[in-house]
Amino acid sequence: MTRVLIVGAGPAGGRAAETLVAAGLRPVVVDEGARAGGQIYRRPPEGFQRPPRTLYGSEAGKATRLHETFDDLVRNRLIDYHPRCSVLGLRDGAAQVLGPEGVYSMAHDRLIIATGATDRLAPVPGWQMSGVYTLGAAQIALKSQGVALGRRIVLAGSGPLLTLVASQLIAAGATVAAVLDTAPWRTQVRGGIGMALSRPRVTLRGLRLRAGLGRLYSAGVTLTGIEGDGGSPGAVTWKDARGRGHRTTCDTVALGWHLRAETALAELAGAEFAWSEAWAQWLPRTDAAGRAHDGLYLAGDGMALLGADGAEIAGRLAARACLADLGYRTDAGGHARDLRRMRRMGRFASAVAHAFPWPSDMVRALPDEAVLCRCEGITAGELRRSLALSGPEANRAKSLSRVGMGRCQGRYCQIAGAEVIAARSGCDLAGVGRLRAQPPVRPAPLGLLAAGVEARE
């Protein structure tokens, strides 16, 4: 019997599982969450009483349908579901999985990776303090526990998530002191035209959320620092589009510049990568259906940053590609329609990337004393000084400076580190290269790793 492993139970992984089950297969689904839904449709614990409309806003219907479909698959034992489990590595056709019972090996013939994305962060002087979170962390706390992470919150960065999280916090009764967007108005307008042409309803919904922020929102800002006393934030200092200085008091800061594809497992599985100028990051290469190579399929934001709707489509496409490679008949008409929808999603995503660009100039101007790698406490100056020996290559610079060697394995500092290297060395970002993924891709207790790996069918 063919063994298909799906990593991730968000919109992409959920739709992939549904498609495989409809063809008569019983896939294995491994997910880090306690309940399926992914980050965008994250669910609170069992018994936590908050209506879907409060949690997901206008996306409540989509979230509910996805949850119900997946729950039915589990209830009817049509899939082998492993919640609260992390895939630590991939080797010789098997996944090393860390779960509540320890570490075990899970063999598979086909692999669908739908690991989603994490926040893309730009370092700001003072961001290493406690009380500085990502936009995603603020959203997780709100969705899963119904709490705001502070009494007076400043949100900063760029991208649709910035507006969304700010609106969700305000709707929940939190005090948002300011919403600071580094994207200038001119780029937002130019990119916004492309967004409206591709997906007018989604664009209009975003504009309505933005309008609801009123004077809290500022565009084209430059973040200059996060002040604090005793390790916690006290204020954010910033310059507006005209260069005038401002200081906004707060006790919590949430940062995020759109998303960064989670690709560590895809790399360990043998996917190839290409530098994306639009997204300022390395993204895996696949065909239109998400096929990376024989037996490996990618779907969702871990493949291309297309959002929740695009992730659902990508999950179905990846599953159909898997089925076709196994010799199953697939829905040719539905496949063609989904491919057309994916192209439209791609045009919208490209417009988003141009509307809300990565703040390259701000990162390259980071002062020497500013912390670049929060995990290891390495400053921008320490990285710059190491380049005399390492040269402009990301992995050599990592080995000498320790930037990217911490718990996050470079997820939060890799792109910023590449900016610093490129600026000092006079090369482009693509030339710096990317940090190699290494197992375990998630922190794991040494005792469990030392105890050995149990093989499971």
Coordinates of C-alpha atoms in Angstrom, one line a residue:
M1 CA 0.0 0.0 0.0
T2 CA 1.3 3.5 -0.9
R3 CA 2.2 5.5 2.1
V4 CA 1.6 9.3 1.6
L5 CA 2.8 11.6 4.4
I6 CA 1.5 15.2 4.7
V7 CA 3.3 17.6 6.9
G8 CA 1.0 20.4 8.1
A9 CA -2.7 20.5 8.7
G10 CA -3.5 24.1 7.6
P11 CA -5.5 25.0 4.5
A12 CA -3.0 23.4 2.2
G13 CA -2.4 20.2 4.2
G14 CA -6.1 19.8 4.9
R15 CA -7.2 20.1 1.3
A16 CA -4.4 17.7 0.2
A17 CA -5.7 15.1 2.7
E18 CA -9.3 15.5 1.5
T19 CA -8.2 15.1 -2.1
L20 CA -6.2 11.9 -1.4
V21 CA -9.0 10.4 0.7
A22 CA -11.5 11.0 -2.1
A23 CA -9.3 8.9 -4.4
G24 CA -9.2 6.0 -1.9
L25 CA -6.0 6.6 -0.1
R26 CA -5.4 6.9 3.7
P27 CA -2.7 9.5 4.1
V28 CA -0.7 10.2 7.3
V29 CA -1.0 13.8 8.5
V30 CA 1.6 15.2 11.0
D31 CA 1.0 18.7 12.4
E32 CA 2.5 20.8 15.2
G33 CA -0.8 22.2 16.3
A34 CA -3.1 20.7 18.8
R35 CA -6.0 21.1 16.4
A36 CA -6.0 21.4 12.6
G37 CA -6.3 24.8 10.9
G38 CA -2.8 26.2 10.6
Q39 CA -1.9 29.7 11.7
I40 CA -4.5 31.5 9.6
Y41 CA -7.3 29.4 10.9
R42 CA -5.9 28.5 14.3
R43 CA -8.4 27.2 16.7
P44 CA -8.6 27.7 20.5
P45 CA -8.5 24.8 22.8
E46 CA -11.5 22.5 23.2
G47 CA -14.2 24.1 25.3
F48 CA -13.0 27.6 24.7
Q49 CA -16.1 29.6 23.8
R50 CA -15.4 32.2 21.1
P51 CA -17.6 32.3 18.0
P52 CA -15.8 31.8 14.6
R53 CA -16.9 35.3 13.5
T54 CA -15.0 36.8 16.4
L55 CA -11.9 34.7 15.7
Y56 CA -11.7 34.9 11.9
G57 CA -13.9 37.9 10.9
S58 CA -15.0 37.7 7.2
E59 CA -13.1 34.4 6.8
A60 CA -15.2 32.6 9.4
G61 CA -17.1 30.6 6.8
K62 CA -14.0 29.3 5.1
A63 CA -12.4 28.5 8.4
T64 CA -15.4 26.6 9.7
R65 CA -15.7 24.6 6.5
L66 CA -12.0 23.6 6.6
H67 CA -12.2 22.6 10.2
E68 CA -15.4 20.5 9.7
T69 CA -14.0 18.8 6.7
F70 CA -10.8 17.8 8.5
D71 CA -12.6 16.8 11.7
D72 CA -14.8 14.5 9.6
L73 CA -11.7 12.8 8.1
V74 CA -10.3 12.2 11.6
R75 CA -13.7 11.1 13.0
N76 CA -14.2 8.6 10.3
R77 CA -10.6 7.3 10.5
L78 CA -10.0 8.2 6.9
I79 CA -6.6 9.6 7.7
D80 CA -3.9 8.8 10.3
Y81 CA -3.6 12.1 12.2
H82 CA -0.7 13.0 14.5
P83 CA -1.3 16.3 16.2
R84 CA 1.3 18.0 18.5
C85 CA 4.0 16.4 16.4
S86 CA 7.0 18.0 14.7
V87 CA 9.0 16.5 11.8
L88 CA 12.7 17.0 12.9
G89 CA 14.3 15.6 9.8
L90 CA 14.0 13.6 6.6
R91 CA 16.3 10.7 5.6
D92 CA 16.1 7.7 3.3
G93 CA 12.4 7.8 2.8
A94 CA 11.5 8.3 6.5
A95 CA 10.6 11.3 8.6
Q96 CA 12.0 11.6 12.1
V97 CA 9.0 12.8 14.2
L98 CA 9.0 14.3 17.7
G99 CA 5.7 13.8 19.5
P100 CA 4.3 13.6 23.0
E101 CA 5.6 10.0 23.3
G102 CA 9.1 10.6 22.1
V103 CA 10.9 10.5 18.8
Y104 CA 10.0 7.9 16.1
S105 CA 10.6 7.2 12.5
M106 CA 7.8 7.3 9.9
A107 CA 8.4 5.7 6.5
H108 CA 6.7 7.1 3.4
D109 CA 6.6 6.7 -0.4
R110 CA 5.3 10.1 -1.2
L111 CA 5.7 13.4 0.7
I112 CA 3.5 16.5 0.6
I113 CA 5.1 19.4 2.6
A114 CA 2.6 22.1 3.7
T115 CA 4.5 23.8 6.5
G116 CA 3.3 27.3 5.8
A117 CA 5.3 30.4 6.7
T118 CA 6.6 32.4 9.6
D119 CA 6.9 36.1 10.2
R120 CA 9.6 37.9 8.2
L121 CA 11.5 40.2 10.6
A122 CA 13.7 43.1 10.2
P123 CA 15.9 43.9 13.3
V124 CA 15.3 47.2 15.1
P125 CA 17.6 48.5 17.8
G126 CA 16.2 47.2 21.1
W127 CA 14.1 44.4 19.5
Q128 CA 15.8 41.8 21.7
M129 CA 13.9 42.9 24.8
S130 CA 11.2 40.8 26.3
G131 CA 7.8 42.3 25.3
V132 CA 8.8 42.5 21.6
Y133 CA 6.9 39.9 19.7
T134 CA 6.1 39.0 16.1
L135 CA 2.8 40.0 14.5
G136 CA 2.1 36.2 14.3
A137 CA 2.7 35.7 18.0
A138 CA 0.3 38.5 18.8
Q139 CA -2.3 36.9 16.6
I140 CA -1.7 33.4 18.1
A141 CA -2.3 34.7 21.6
L142 CA -5.5 36.4 20.5
K143 CA -6.9 33.5 18.6
S144 CA -5.9 30.6 20.8
Q145 CA -6.3 32.3 24.3
G146 CA -8.3 35.4 23.6
V147 CA -5.7 37.7 25.2
A148 CA -3.7 40.7 24.1
L149 CA 0.0 40.6 24.8
G150 CA 0.1 44.0 26.3
R151 CA -1.9 47.0 27.7
R152 CA -0.6 49.5 25.1
I153 CA 0.7 48.0 21.9
V154 CA 2.7 49.3 19.0
L155 CA 2.5 47.3 15.8
A156 CA 5.2 47.9 13.2
G157 CA 6.3 46.4 9.9
S158 CA 4.5 46.1 6.6
G159 CA 2.1 43.9 4.7
P160 CA -1.6 42.9 5.0
L161 CA -0.9 41.1 8.3
L162 CA 0.0 44.4 9.9
T163 CA -3.4 45.9 9.2
L164 CA -5.2 42.6 10.0
V165 CA -3.7 42.0 13.4
A166 CA -4.2 45.7 14.4
S167 CA -7.8 45.5 13.4
Q168 CA -8.3 42.2 15.3
L169 CA -6.7 43.5 18.4
I170 CA -8.8 46.7 18.3
A171 CA -12.0 44.6 17.8
A172 CA -11.1 42.5 20.8
G173 CA -10.8 45.6 23.0
A174 CA -7.0 46.0 23.1
T175 CA -5.3 49.4 23.2
V176 CA -3.3 49.9 20.0
A177 CA -1.1 53.0 20.3
A178 CA 0.2 53.1 16.7
V179 CA 0.4 51.1 13.5
L180 CA 3.7 51.9 11.8
D181 CA 4.1 50.9 8.2
T182 CA 7.5 51.2 6.5
A183 CA 6.0 50.9 3.0
P184 CA 5.7 54.4 1.4
W185 CA 2.3 55.5 0.1
R186 CA 3.5 55.6 -3.5
T187 CA 4.5 51.9 -3.5
Q188 CA 1.2 51.0 -1.8
V189 CA -0.8 52.8 -4.4
R190 CA 1.1 51.3 -7.3
G191 CA 0.9 47.8 -5.9
G192 CA -2.6 48.3 -4.8
I193 CA -3.8 48.9 -8.3
G194 CA -2.4 45.4 -9.3
M195 CA -4.1 43.9 -6.2
A196 CA -7.4 45.4 -7.1
L197 CA -7.2 44.2 -10.7
S198 CA -6.5 40.6 -9.5
R199 CA -8.7 40.3 -6.5
P200 CA -11.0 43.4 -6.1
R201 CA -13.1 42.0 -3.2
V202 CA -10.1 41.0 -1.1
T203 CA -8.4 44.4 -1.8
L204 CA -11.6 46.3 -0.8
R205 CA -11.8 44.3 2.4
G206 CA -8.3 45.3 3.2
L207 CA -8.9 48.9 2.5
R208 CA -11.9 48.9 4.8
L209 CA -9.8 47.5 7.6
R210 CA -7.1 50.1 6.9
A211 CA -9.7 52.9 7.1
G212 CA -10.8 51.6 10.5
L213 CA -7.4 52.3 11.9
G214 CA -7.8 56.0 11.3
R215 CA -5.0 58.2 12.7
L216 CA -3.3 55.2 14.4
Y217 CA -1.9 54.3 11.0
S218 CA 1.3 55.9 9.5
A219 CA 2.9 55.0 6.2
G220 CA 6.5 55.4 5.0
V221 CA 8.0 55.4 8.5
T222 CA 11.5 54.5 9.5
L223 CA 11.9 52.7 12.8
T224 CA 14.9 54.0 14.7
G225 CA 14.7 52.1 18.0
I226 CA 12.8 50.5 20.8
E227 CA 13.4 52.1 24.2
G228 CA 13.1 50.2 27.4
D229 CA 13.9 50.0 31.1
G230 CA 14.6 46.7 32.8
G231 CA 14.3 44.7 29.6
S232 CA 10.8 45.7 28.6
P233 CA 9.7 48.2 26.0
G234 CA 8.8 51.7 27.1
A235 CA 8.5 53.4 23.7
V236 CA 9.2 53.1 20.0
T237 CA 11.1 55.9 18.2
W238 CA 10.5 56.5 14.6
K239 CA 10.6 59.0 11.7
D240 CA 7.6 59.8 9.6
A241 CA 7.7 60.1 5.8
R242 CA 8.8 63.7 6.1
G243 CA 11.7 62.8 8.4
R244 CA 10.2 64.2 11.6
G245 CA 11.0 62.3 14.7
H246 CA 8.3 60.7 16.9
R247 CA 8.2 58.7 20.2
T248 CA 5.2 56.5 21.0
T249 CA 5.0 55.1 24.5
C250 CA 4.0 51.4 24.8
D251 CA 4.6 48.3 26.9
T252 CA 4.5 45.8 24.0
V253 CA 5.8 45.8 20.4
A254 CA 4.8 43.4 17.6
L255 CA 6.9 43.4 14.4
G256 CA 6.5 41.7 11.0
W257 CA 7.2 42.4 7.3
H258 CA 4.8 40.0 5.6
L259 CA 5.9 36.4 5.6
R260 CA 8.9 34.1 5.2
A261 CA 8.3 30.7 3.6
E262 CA 9.1 27.8 6.0
T263 CA 11.3 25.7 3.7
A264 CA 13.7 23.7 6.0
L265 CA 12.0 20.4 5.4
A266 CA 11.7 21.1 1.7
E267 CA 15.4 21.6 1.5
L268 CA 16.2 18.4 3.5
A269 CA 13.8 16.6 1.1
G270 CA 15.9 17.7 -1.9
A271 CA 14.0 20.7 -3.3
E272 CA 16.0 23.2 -5.3
F273 CA 15.7 27.0 -4.6
A274 CA 15.8 30.3 -6.5
W275 CA 16.2 33.8 -5.2
S276 CA 13.0 35.9 -5.4
E277 CA 13.6 39.5 -5.9
A278 CA 10.0 40.4 -5.2
W279 CA 9.9 38.6 -1.9
A280 CA 13.5 39.1 -0.9
Q281 CA 14.0 35.5 0.1
W282 CA 14.8 32.0 -1.3
L283 CA 11.8 30.1 -2.5
P284 CA 11.7 26.4 -3.7
R285 CA 11.3 25.6 -7.3
T286 CA 8.3 23.5 -8.4
D287 CA 6.1 23.0 -11.4
A288 CA 2.6 24.5 -11.5
A289 CA 1.1 21.7 -9.4
G290 CA 3.8 21.9 -6.7
R291 CA 5.9 19.0 -7.8
A292 CA 9.5 19.6 -6.7
H293 CA 10.8 16.2 -7.8
D294 CA 9.7 12.6 -8.0
G295 CA 7.8 11.8 -4.8
L296 CA 8.1 15.4 -3.3
Y297 CA 5.2 17.9 -3.5
L298 CA 5.0 21.3 -1.9
A299 CA 1.8 23.3 -1.2
G300 CA 0.8 26.5 0.6
D301 CA 3.0 29.4 1.8
G302 CA 6.0 27.1 2.2
M303 CA 6.0 26.9 -1.6
A304 CA 4.7 30.3 -2.7
L305 CA 3.3 33.1 -0.5
L306 CA -0.3 33.1 -1.9
G307 CA -2.3 33.3 1.3
A308 CA -5.0 31.0 2.7
D309 CA -7.1 30.8 -0.4
G310 CA -4.1 30.0 -2.6
A311 CA -3.0 27.4 0.0
E312 CA -6.2 25.5 -0.3
I313 CA -5.9 25.4 -4.1
A314 CA -2.2 24.5 -3.9
G315 CA -3.1 21.6 -1.5
R316 CA -5.5 20.1 -4.0
L317 CA -3.1 20.6 -6.9
A318 CA -0.2 18.9 -5.0
A319 CA -2.5 16.0 -4.1
R320 CA -3.6 15.6 -7.7
A321 CA 0.0 15.6 -8.9
C322 CA 0.8 12.9 -6.4
L323 CA -2.2 10.8 -7.5
A324 CA -1.3 11.3 -11.2
D325 CA 2.2 10.1 -10.5
L326 CA 0.8 7.0 -8.8
G327 CA -1.4 6.2 -11.8
Y328 CA -4.7 7.4 -10.4
R329 CA -7.3 9.2 -12.5
T330 CA -7.8 12.8 -11.5
D331 CA -10.4 15.5 -12.2
A332 CA -8.9 17.2 -15.3
G333 CA -11.4 19.9 -15.4
G334 CA -11.0 20.8 -11.7
H335 CA -7.3 20.7 -12.1
A336 CA -7.4 23.2 -15.0
R337 CA -9.7 25.5 -13.1
D338 CA -7.4 25.4 -10.0
L339 CA -4.4 26.2 -12.2
R340 CA -6.1 29.3 -13.5
R341 CA -7.0 30.4 -10.0
M342 CA -3.4 29.9 -8.9
R343 CA -2.2 32.1 -11.7
R344 CA -4.6 34.8 -10.5
M345 CA -3.4 34.3 -6.9
G346 CA 0.1 34.7 -8.2
R347 CA -0.6 38.0 -9.8
F348 CA -2.2 39.3 -6.6
A349 CA 0.7 38.1 -4.5
S350 CA 3.2 39.8 -6.8
A351 CA 1.3 43.0 -6.4
V352 CA 1.3 42.6 -2.6
A353 CA 5.0 42.2 -2.7
H354 CA 5.5 45.4 -4.6
A355 CA 3.0 47.3 -2.5
F356 CA 4.7 46.3 0.8
P357 CA 8.4 45.9 0.1
W358 CA 11.1 44.6 2.5
P359 CA 12.8 47.6 4.2
S360 CA 16.3 46.9 2.7
D361 CA 17.7 50.4 3.4
M362 CA 16.6 50.4 7.0
V363 CA 18.2 47.1 7.6
R364 CA 21.5 48.0 5.9
A365 CA 21.7 51.1 8.1
L366 CA 21.4 49.1 11.3
P367 CA 24.0 50.5 13.8
D368 CA 26.9 48.3 14.8
E369 CA 25.7 48.1 18.4
A370 CA 22.2 46.9 17.4
V371 CA 21.5 43.2 18.0
L372 CA 21.0 41.4 14.7
C373 CA 20.7 37.8 15.9
R374 CA 18.4 37.7 19.0
C375 CA 19.0 34.0 19.8
E376 CA 22.7 34.4 20.2
G377 CA 22.9 38.1 21.0
I378 CA 25.1 38.9 18.0
T379 CA 25.3 42.5 16.9
A380 CA 25.4 43.9 13.4
G381 CA 28.9 45.1 14.1
E382 CA 30.1 41.7 15.1
L383 CA 28.8 40.3 11.8
R384 CA 30.4 43.1 9.8
R385 CA 33.8 42.5 11.5
S386 CA 33.7 38.8 10.8
L387 CA 33.4 39.4 7.0
A388 CA 37.2 40.1 6.8
L389 CA 37.7 36.4 7.4
S390 CA 34.6 34.8 6.0
G391 CA 34.0 36.8 2.9
P392 CA 30.4 37.4 1.6
E393 CA 29.1 33.9 2.0
A394 CA 26.2 33.3 4.4
N395 CA 27.4 29.9 5.8
R396 CA 31.0 31.0 6.3
A397 CA 29.8 34.2 8.0
K398 CA 27.5 32.1 10.2
S399 CA 30.4 29.8 11.3
L400 CA 32.5 32.8 12.4
S401 CA 29.9 35.1 13.8
R402 CA 27.3 32.6 15.1
V403 CA 24.5 34.6 13.4
G404 CA 21.8 32.0 12.7
M405 CA 23.1 29.4 15.1
G406 CA 20.4 29.8 17.7
R407 CA 17.1 28.2 18.4
C408 CA 15.4 29.8 15.4
Q409 CA 18.2 28.5 13.0
G410 CA 18.2 31.8 11.2
R411 CA 14.5 32.0 10.6
Y412 CA 14.4 35.5 12.0
C413 CA 17.9 36.9 11.2
Q414 CA 18.9 35.2 8.0
I415 CA 17.5 37.8 5.5
A416 CA 18.7 40.7 7.6
G417 CA 22.1 39.1 8.0
A418 CA 22.3 38.8 4.2
E419 CA 21.5 42.5 3.8
V420 CA 24.3 43.4 6.2
I421 CA 26.7 41.1 4.4
A422 CA 25.7 42.4 0.9
A423 CA 26.0 46.0 2.0
R424 CA 29.4 45.6 3.5
S425 CA 30.7 43.4 0.7
G426 CA 29.2 45.2 -2.3
C427 CA 27.4 42.2 -3.7
D428 CA 23.7 41.5 -4.3
L429 CA 21.6 39.5 -1.9
A430 CA 21.4 36.4 -4.1
G431 CA 25.2 36.3 -4.2
V432 CA 25.3 36.0 -0.4
G433 CA 23.5 32.6 -0.6
R434 CA 21.3 31.0 2.0
L435 CA 21.9 29.2 5.3
R436 CA 21.8 25.5 4.8
A437 CA 19.0 23.7 6.7
Q438 CA 20.1 21.1 9.2
P439 CA 18.2 18.6 11.3
P440 CA 16.7 18.8 13.8
V441 CA 14.7 21.7 12.2
R442 CA 13.0 22.2 15.5
P443 CA 14.5 22.3 19.0
A444 CA 14.2 18.9 20.6
P445 CA 15.2 17.5 24.1
L446 CA 18.6 15.8 24.0
G447 CA 17.3 13.0 26.2
L448 CA 14.6 12.0 23.7
L449 CA 17.1 12.2 20.8
A450 CA 19.6 10.1 22.7
A451 CA 17.0 7.5 23.6
G452 CA 16.9 6.4 19.9
V453 CA 14.3 6.4 17.2
E454 CA 11.4 4.0 17.2
A455 CA 10.2 2.9 13.7
R456 CA 6.5 3.1 13.1
E457 CA 4.5 2.1 10.0

